[in-house]
XYZ file of C-alpha atoms in Angstrom:
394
model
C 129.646 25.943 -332.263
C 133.446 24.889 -332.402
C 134.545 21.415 -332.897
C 135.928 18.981 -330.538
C 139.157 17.908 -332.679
C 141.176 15.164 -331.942
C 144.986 14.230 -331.556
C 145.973 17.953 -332.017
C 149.349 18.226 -330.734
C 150.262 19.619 -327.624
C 151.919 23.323 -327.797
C 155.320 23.249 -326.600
C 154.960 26.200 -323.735
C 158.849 27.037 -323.861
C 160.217 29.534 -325.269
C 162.278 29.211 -328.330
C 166.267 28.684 -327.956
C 167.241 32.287 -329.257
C 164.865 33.459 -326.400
C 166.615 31.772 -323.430
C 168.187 34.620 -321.318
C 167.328 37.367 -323.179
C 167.174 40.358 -322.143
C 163.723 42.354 -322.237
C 162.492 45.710 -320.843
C 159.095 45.495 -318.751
C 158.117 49.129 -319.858
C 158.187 48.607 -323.579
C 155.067 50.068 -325.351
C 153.339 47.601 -326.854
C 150.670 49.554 -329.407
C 151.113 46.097 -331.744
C 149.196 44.245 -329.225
C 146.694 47.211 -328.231
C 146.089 47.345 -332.044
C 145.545 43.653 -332.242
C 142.496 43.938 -329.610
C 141.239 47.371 -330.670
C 137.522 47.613 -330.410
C 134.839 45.441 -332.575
C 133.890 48.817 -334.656
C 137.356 47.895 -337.130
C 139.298 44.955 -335.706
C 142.010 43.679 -337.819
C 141.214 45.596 -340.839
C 144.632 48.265 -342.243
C 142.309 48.497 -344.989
C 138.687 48.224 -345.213
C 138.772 47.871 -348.761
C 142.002 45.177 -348.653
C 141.747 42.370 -350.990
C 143.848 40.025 -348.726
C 142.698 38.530 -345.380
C 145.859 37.294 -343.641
C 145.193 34.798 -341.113
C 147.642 33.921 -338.147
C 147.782 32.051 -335.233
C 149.004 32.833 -331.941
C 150.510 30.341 -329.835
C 153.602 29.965 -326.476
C 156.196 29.673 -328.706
C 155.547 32.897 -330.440
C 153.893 35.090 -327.862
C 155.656 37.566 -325.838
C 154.176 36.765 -322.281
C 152.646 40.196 -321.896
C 150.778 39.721 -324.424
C 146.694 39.161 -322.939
C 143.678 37.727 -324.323
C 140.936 40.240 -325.809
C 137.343 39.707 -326.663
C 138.692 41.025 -329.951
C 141.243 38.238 -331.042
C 139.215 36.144 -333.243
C 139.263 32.393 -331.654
C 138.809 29.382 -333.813
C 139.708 25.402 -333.247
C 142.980 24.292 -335.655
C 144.275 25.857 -339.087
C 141.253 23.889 -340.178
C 141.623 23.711 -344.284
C 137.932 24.716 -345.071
C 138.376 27.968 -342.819
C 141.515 28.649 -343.847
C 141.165 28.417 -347.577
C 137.321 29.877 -347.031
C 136.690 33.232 -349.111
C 135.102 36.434 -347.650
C 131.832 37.415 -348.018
C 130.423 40.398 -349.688
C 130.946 42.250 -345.860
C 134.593 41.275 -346.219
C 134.325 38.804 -343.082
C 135.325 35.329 -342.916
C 132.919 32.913 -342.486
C 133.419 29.514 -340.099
C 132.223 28.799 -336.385
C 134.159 31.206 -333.935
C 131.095 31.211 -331.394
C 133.044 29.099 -329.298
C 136.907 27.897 -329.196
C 136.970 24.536 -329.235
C 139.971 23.207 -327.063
C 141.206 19.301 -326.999
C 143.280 20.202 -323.943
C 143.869 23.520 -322.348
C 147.407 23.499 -323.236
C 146.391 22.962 -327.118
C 144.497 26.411 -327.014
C 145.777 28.966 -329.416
C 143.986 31.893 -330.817
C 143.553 32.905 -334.334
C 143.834 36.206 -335.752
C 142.516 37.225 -339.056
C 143.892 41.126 -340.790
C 142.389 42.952 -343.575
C 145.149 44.279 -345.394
C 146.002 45.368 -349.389
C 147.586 43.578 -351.917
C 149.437 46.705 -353.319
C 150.900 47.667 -350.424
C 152.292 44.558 -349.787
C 153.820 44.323 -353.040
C 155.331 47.565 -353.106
C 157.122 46.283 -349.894
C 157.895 43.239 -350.559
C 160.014 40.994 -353.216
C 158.357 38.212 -351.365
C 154.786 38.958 -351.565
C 155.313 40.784 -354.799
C 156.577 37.407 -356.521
C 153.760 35.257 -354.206
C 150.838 37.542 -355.630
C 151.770 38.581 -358.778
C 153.454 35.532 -360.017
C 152.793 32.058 -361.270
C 151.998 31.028 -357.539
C 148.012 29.607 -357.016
C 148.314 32.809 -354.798
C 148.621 34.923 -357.456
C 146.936 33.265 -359.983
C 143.564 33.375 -357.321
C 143.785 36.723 -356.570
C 143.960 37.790 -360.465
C 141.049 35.665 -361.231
C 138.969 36.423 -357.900
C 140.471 39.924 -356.649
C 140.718 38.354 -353.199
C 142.359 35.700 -351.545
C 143.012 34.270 -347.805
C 146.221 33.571 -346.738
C 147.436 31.489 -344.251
C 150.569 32.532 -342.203
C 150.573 30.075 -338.784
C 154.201 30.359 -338.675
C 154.650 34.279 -338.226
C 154.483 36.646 -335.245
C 151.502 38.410 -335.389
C 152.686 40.887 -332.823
C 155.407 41.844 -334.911
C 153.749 40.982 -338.450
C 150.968 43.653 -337.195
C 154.133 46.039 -336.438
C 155.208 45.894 -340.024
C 151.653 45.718 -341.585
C 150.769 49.084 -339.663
C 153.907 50.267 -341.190
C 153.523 49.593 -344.738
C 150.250 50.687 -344.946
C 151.251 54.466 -343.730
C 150.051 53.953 -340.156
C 153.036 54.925 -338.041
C 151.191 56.244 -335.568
C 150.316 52.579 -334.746
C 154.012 51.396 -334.998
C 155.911 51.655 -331.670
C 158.920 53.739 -331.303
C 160.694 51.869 -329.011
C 160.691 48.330 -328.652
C 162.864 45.548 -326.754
C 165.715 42.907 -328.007
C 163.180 40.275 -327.969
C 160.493 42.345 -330.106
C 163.325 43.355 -332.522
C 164.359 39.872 -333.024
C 161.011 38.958 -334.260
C 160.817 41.924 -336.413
C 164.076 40.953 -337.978
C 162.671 37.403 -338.792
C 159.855 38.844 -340.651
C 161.804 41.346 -342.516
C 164.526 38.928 -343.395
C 162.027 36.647 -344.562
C 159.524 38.914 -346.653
C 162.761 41.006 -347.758
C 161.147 44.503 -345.958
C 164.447 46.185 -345.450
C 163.984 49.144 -347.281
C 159.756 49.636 -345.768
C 161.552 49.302 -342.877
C 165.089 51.283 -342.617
C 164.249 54.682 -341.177
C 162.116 53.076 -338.566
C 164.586 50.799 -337.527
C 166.915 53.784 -336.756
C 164.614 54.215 -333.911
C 164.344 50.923 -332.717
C 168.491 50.459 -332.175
C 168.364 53.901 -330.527
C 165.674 52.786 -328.268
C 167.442 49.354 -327.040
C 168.910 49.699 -323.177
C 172.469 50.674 -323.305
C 173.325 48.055 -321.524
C 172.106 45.589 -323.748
C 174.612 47.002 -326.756
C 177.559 47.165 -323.891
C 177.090 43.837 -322.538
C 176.673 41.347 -325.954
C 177.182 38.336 -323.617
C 173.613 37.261 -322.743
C 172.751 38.313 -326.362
C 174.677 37.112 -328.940
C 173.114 35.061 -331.187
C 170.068 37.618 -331.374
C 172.110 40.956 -331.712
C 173.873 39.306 -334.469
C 170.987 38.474 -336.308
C 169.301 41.926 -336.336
C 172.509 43.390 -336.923
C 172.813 41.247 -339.633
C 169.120 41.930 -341.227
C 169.040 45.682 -340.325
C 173.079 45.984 -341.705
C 174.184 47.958 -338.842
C 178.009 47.172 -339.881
C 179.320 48.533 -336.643
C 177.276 46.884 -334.256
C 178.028 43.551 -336.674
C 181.565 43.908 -335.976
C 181.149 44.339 -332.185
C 178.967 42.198 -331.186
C 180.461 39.118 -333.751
C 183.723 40.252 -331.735
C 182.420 39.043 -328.621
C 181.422 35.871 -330.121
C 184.672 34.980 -330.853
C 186.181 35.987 -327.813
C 183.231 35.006 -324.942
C 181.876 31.974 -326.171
C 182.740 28.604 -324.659
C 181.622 26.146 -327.450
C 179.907 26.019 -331.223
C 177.565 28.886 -331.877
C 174.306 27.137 -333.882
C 171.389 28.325 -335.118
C 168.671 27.820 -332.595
C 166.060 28.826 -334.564
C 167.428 32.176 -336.050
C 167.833 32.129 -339.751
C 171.878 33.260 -338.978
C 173.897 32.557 -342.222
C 175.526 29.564 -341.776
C 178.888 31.110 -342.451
C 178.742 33.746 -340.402
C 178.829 31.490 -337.358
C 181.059 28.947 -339.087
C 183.597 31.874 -339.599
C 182.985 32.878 -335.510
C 183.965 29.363 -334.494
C 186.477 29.053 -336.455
C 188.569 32.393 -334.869
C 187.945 31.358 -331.814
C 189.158 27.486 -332.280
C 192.425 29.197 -334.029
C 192.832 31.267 -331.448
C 192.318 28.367 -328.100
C 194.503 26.347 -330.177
C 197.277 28.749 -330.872
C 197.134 29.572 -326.582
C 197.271 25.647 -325.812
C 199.907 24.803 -328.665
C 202.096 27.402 -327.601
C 201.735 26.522 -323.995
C 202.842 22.914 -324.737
C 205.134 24.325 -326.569
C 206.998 26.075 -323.629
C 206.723 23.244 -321.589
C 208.254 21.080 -323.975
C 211.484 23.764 -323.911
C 212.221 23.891 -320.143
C 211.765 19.820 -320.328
C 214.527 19.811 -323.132
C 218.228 19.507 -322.164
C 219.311 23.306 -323.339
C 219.385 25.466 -320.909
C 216.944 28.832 -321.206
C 218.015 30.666 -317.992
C 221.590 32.102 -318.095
C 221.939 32.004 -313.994
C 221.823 28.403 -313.924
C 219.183 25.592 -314.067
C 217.277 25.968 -310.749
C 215.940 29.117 -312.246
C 214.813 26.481 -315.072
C 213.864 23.953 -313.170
C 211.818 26.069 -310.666
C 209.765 27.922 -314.040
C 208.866 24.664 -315.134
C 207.752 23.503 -311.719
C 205.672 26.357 -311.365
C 204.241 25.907 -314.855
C 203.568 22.676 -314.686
C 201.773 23.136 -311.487
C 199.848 26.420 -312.195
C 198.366 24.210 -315.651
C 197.337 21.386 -313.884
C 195.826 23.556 -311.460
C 193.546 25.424 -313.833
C 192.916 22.008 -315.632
C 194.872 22.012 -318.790
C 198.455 20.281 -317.849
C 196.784 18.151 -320.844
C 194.800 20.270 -323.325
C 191.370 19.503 -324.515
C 190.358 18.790 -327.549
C 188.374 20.561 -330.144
C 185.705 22.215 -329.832
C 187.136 22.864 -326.565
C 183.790 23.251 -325.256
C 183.561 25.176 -321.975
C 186.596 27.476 -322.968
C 185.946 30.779 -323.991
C 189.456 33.111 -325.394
C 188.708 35.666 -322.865
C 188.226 33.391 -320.101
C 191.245 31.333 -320.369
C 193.421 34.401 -320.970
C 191.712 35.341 -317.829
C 192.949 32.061 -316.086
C 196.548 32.610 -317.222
C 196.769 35.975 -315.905
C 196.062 34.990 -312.145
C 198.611 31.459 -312.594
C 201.575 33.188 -311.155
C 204.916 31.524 -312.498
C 207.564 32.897 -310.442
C 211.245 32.688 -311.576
C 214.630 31.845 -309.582
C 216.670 34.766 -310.603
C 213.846 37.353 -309.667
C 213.213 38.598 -306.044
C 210.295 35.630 -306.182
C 209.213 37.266 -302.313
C 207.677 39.833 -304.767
C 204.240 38.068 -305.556
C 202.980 40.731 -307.810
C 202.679 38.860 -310.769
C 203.472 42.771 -312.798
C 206.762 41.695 -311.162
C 207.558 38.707 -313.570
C 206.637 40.999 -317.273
C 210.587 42.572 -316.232
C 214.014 41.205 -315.500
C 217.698 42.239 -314.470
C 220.126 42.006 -317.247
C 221.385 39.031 -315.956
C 218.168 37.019 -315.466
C 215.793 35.397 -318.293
C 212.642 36.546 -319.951
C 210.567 34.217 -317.467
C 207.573 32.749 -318.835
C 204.696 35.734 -317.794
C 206.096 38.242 -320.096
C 206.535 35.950 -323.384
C 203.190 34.342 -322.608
C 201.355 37.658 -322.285
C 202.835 39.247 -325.730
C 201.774 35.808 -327.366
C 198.272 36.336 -326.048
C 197.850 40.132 -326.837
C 199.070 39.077 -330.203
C 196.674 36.590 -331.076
C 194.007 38.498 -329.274
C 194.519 41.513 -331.649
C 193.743 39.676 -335.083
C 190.147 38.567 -333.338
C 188.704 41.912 -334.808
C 184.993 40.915 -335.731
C 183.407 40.408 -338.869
C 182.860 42.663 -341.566
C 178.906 43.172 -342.810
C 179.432 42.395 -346.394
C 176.155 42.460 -348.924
């Protein structure tokens, strides 16, 4: 019978901050998860013969939400230490109570999942598991003097982990050949963290094939996960897009939220597009400062002056930064104040100003000045050329 535990903590049931908005495709295939419930005649075993028994647990936080409950999913009570740390038997099965889950409150329900797999094969994969079991780790030290040990993994996916055991153990007709963003994040974790790059490169090919076009047109809703797997998988070119539209579409810090992104890679991101708000608002004060200065700019007289800096003055204030912010200049993205400038129309005295077309103010007669549209818009294009993405570097 299971156990009634007490003061187990409640499960937070929202979804982790990379996860927020992302974009997933209904129709994926999900043969991880079929795999996971398979039938009772071999659940959970890549290798009958394994000498490993990893054990995970499945919980809101790291569950896709198509995932369903099977009679096969091994259920148990909390990563209690005496089953977790319990050996197998000479049947290879894990002995505790799993008759029936005990639950302290339905939301603290989670289900435990325990896989068969071999030591060599994760060693050959793996510089992490290679040093864990073959090292001077009580992991490796157990499984020298024993020839089997249980290991505990509560933290990883077992959706994905299963992806990546299936594939390591040669059986890729049980690895999926498409999967979504949100799958491919959490197989990036996994192979970040248990350094399966190379198990994993020809696969991946697949994978970044398979995502939705749109998703690799339109990086906006995605950012912070597409640079991650680029990141993990090294997909250089993708890297350099997609960190691109960082610097150009985002309206405050980029953080970490739960994706192991190197620090410096989003430090670097910030920092281009700080430079860049900074260099648009400086040299905006800048011409302000000019037309407010006793020289005079226009050669046909100062109401042409006096009417650019009217206009200027006005069409800032209107779009809210007369006076700019400060940094971080959250709620500013590059693109989306360029955007702003373009549509302030700053109309000059020695033009034709009836013409509203603000295409109209990039030219003037001989006689007239450069205005303040076509200066501003070669400043911008300027400093929006040297935003160029970051390079994928080992």
């Amino acid at each position: 019978m299971g156990k009634k535990t007490k003061g187990l903590k409640k499960m937070d049931l929202k979804v982790a901050p990379w996860q927020e908005g992302i974009v997933t495709e209904q129709a994926s295939l999900w043969p991880a998860m079929e795999n996971l419930a398979t039938s009772a005649d071999s659940p959970h075993e890549l290798d009958p013969d394994g000498n490993v028994v990893l054990i995970l647990k499945s919980s809101s936080s790291n569950e896709d939400p198509r995932m369903k409950e099977s009679p096969a999913i091994l259920p148990n009570t909390t990563p209690d230490e005496q089953i977790l740390r319990a050996e197998p038997d000479s049947q290879g099965l894990i002995p505790g109570d799993i008759d029936e889950p005990a639950v302290a409150d339905e939301e603290d329900a989670y289900q435990m999942f325990h896989i068969r797999v071999s030591s060599k094969h994760l060693i050959l994969a793996s510089r992490v598991f290679k040093r864990l079991l073959q090292g001077s780790f009580k992991e490796g030290q157990q499984l020298s003097s024993q020839d089997h040990i249980v290991l505990p993994l509560p933290e990883d996916n077992p959706a994905a982990l299963l992806v990546l055991l299936n594939l390591i153990h040669g059986q890729t007709r049980k690895v999926p050949r498409t999967v979504d963003l949100w799958m491919l994040t959490e197989l990036a974790i996994l192979v970040d963290k248990y350094e399966l790059l190379e198990a994993t490169e020809m696969t991946m090919e697949h994978w970044f094939r398979g995502l939705k076009s749109d998703i690799l047109l339109d990086f906006t809703n995605n950012l912070l996960p597409l640079i991650f797997v680029s990141w993990v998988f090294r997909k250089p070119e993708i890297f350099r897009k997609v960190t691109r539209a960082a610097q150009l579409e985002s309206e405050g810090l980029l953080e970490v939220n739960q994706l192991p992104i190197p620090q410096s890679v989003l430090d670097e991101c910030n920092r281009c597009r700080q430079d860049t708000l900074s260099d648009v608002f400086t040299y905006l004060q800048g011409t302000l400062e000019t037309y407010q200065g006793s020289k005079r700019i226009c050669p046909e007289g100062i109401q042409c002056d006096g009417m650019l800096l009217g206009s200027l003055t006005i069409g800032l204030k209107a779009i809210n930064i007369l006076q700019p912010p400060l940094p971080p200049y959250n709620g500013f993205s590059v693109k989306g104040l360029l955007e702003r400038l373009e549509r302030m129309e700053v109309p000059q005295y020695c033009n034709d100003i009836s013409r509203r077309d603000i295409n109209s103010f990039y030219h003037s007669s001989p006689k007239s000045c450069k205005g303040v549209k076509g200066p501003l818009e070669a400043k911008t294009e300027e400093l929006v050329q040297k935003l160029q993405g970051l390079e994928l570097t080992d």
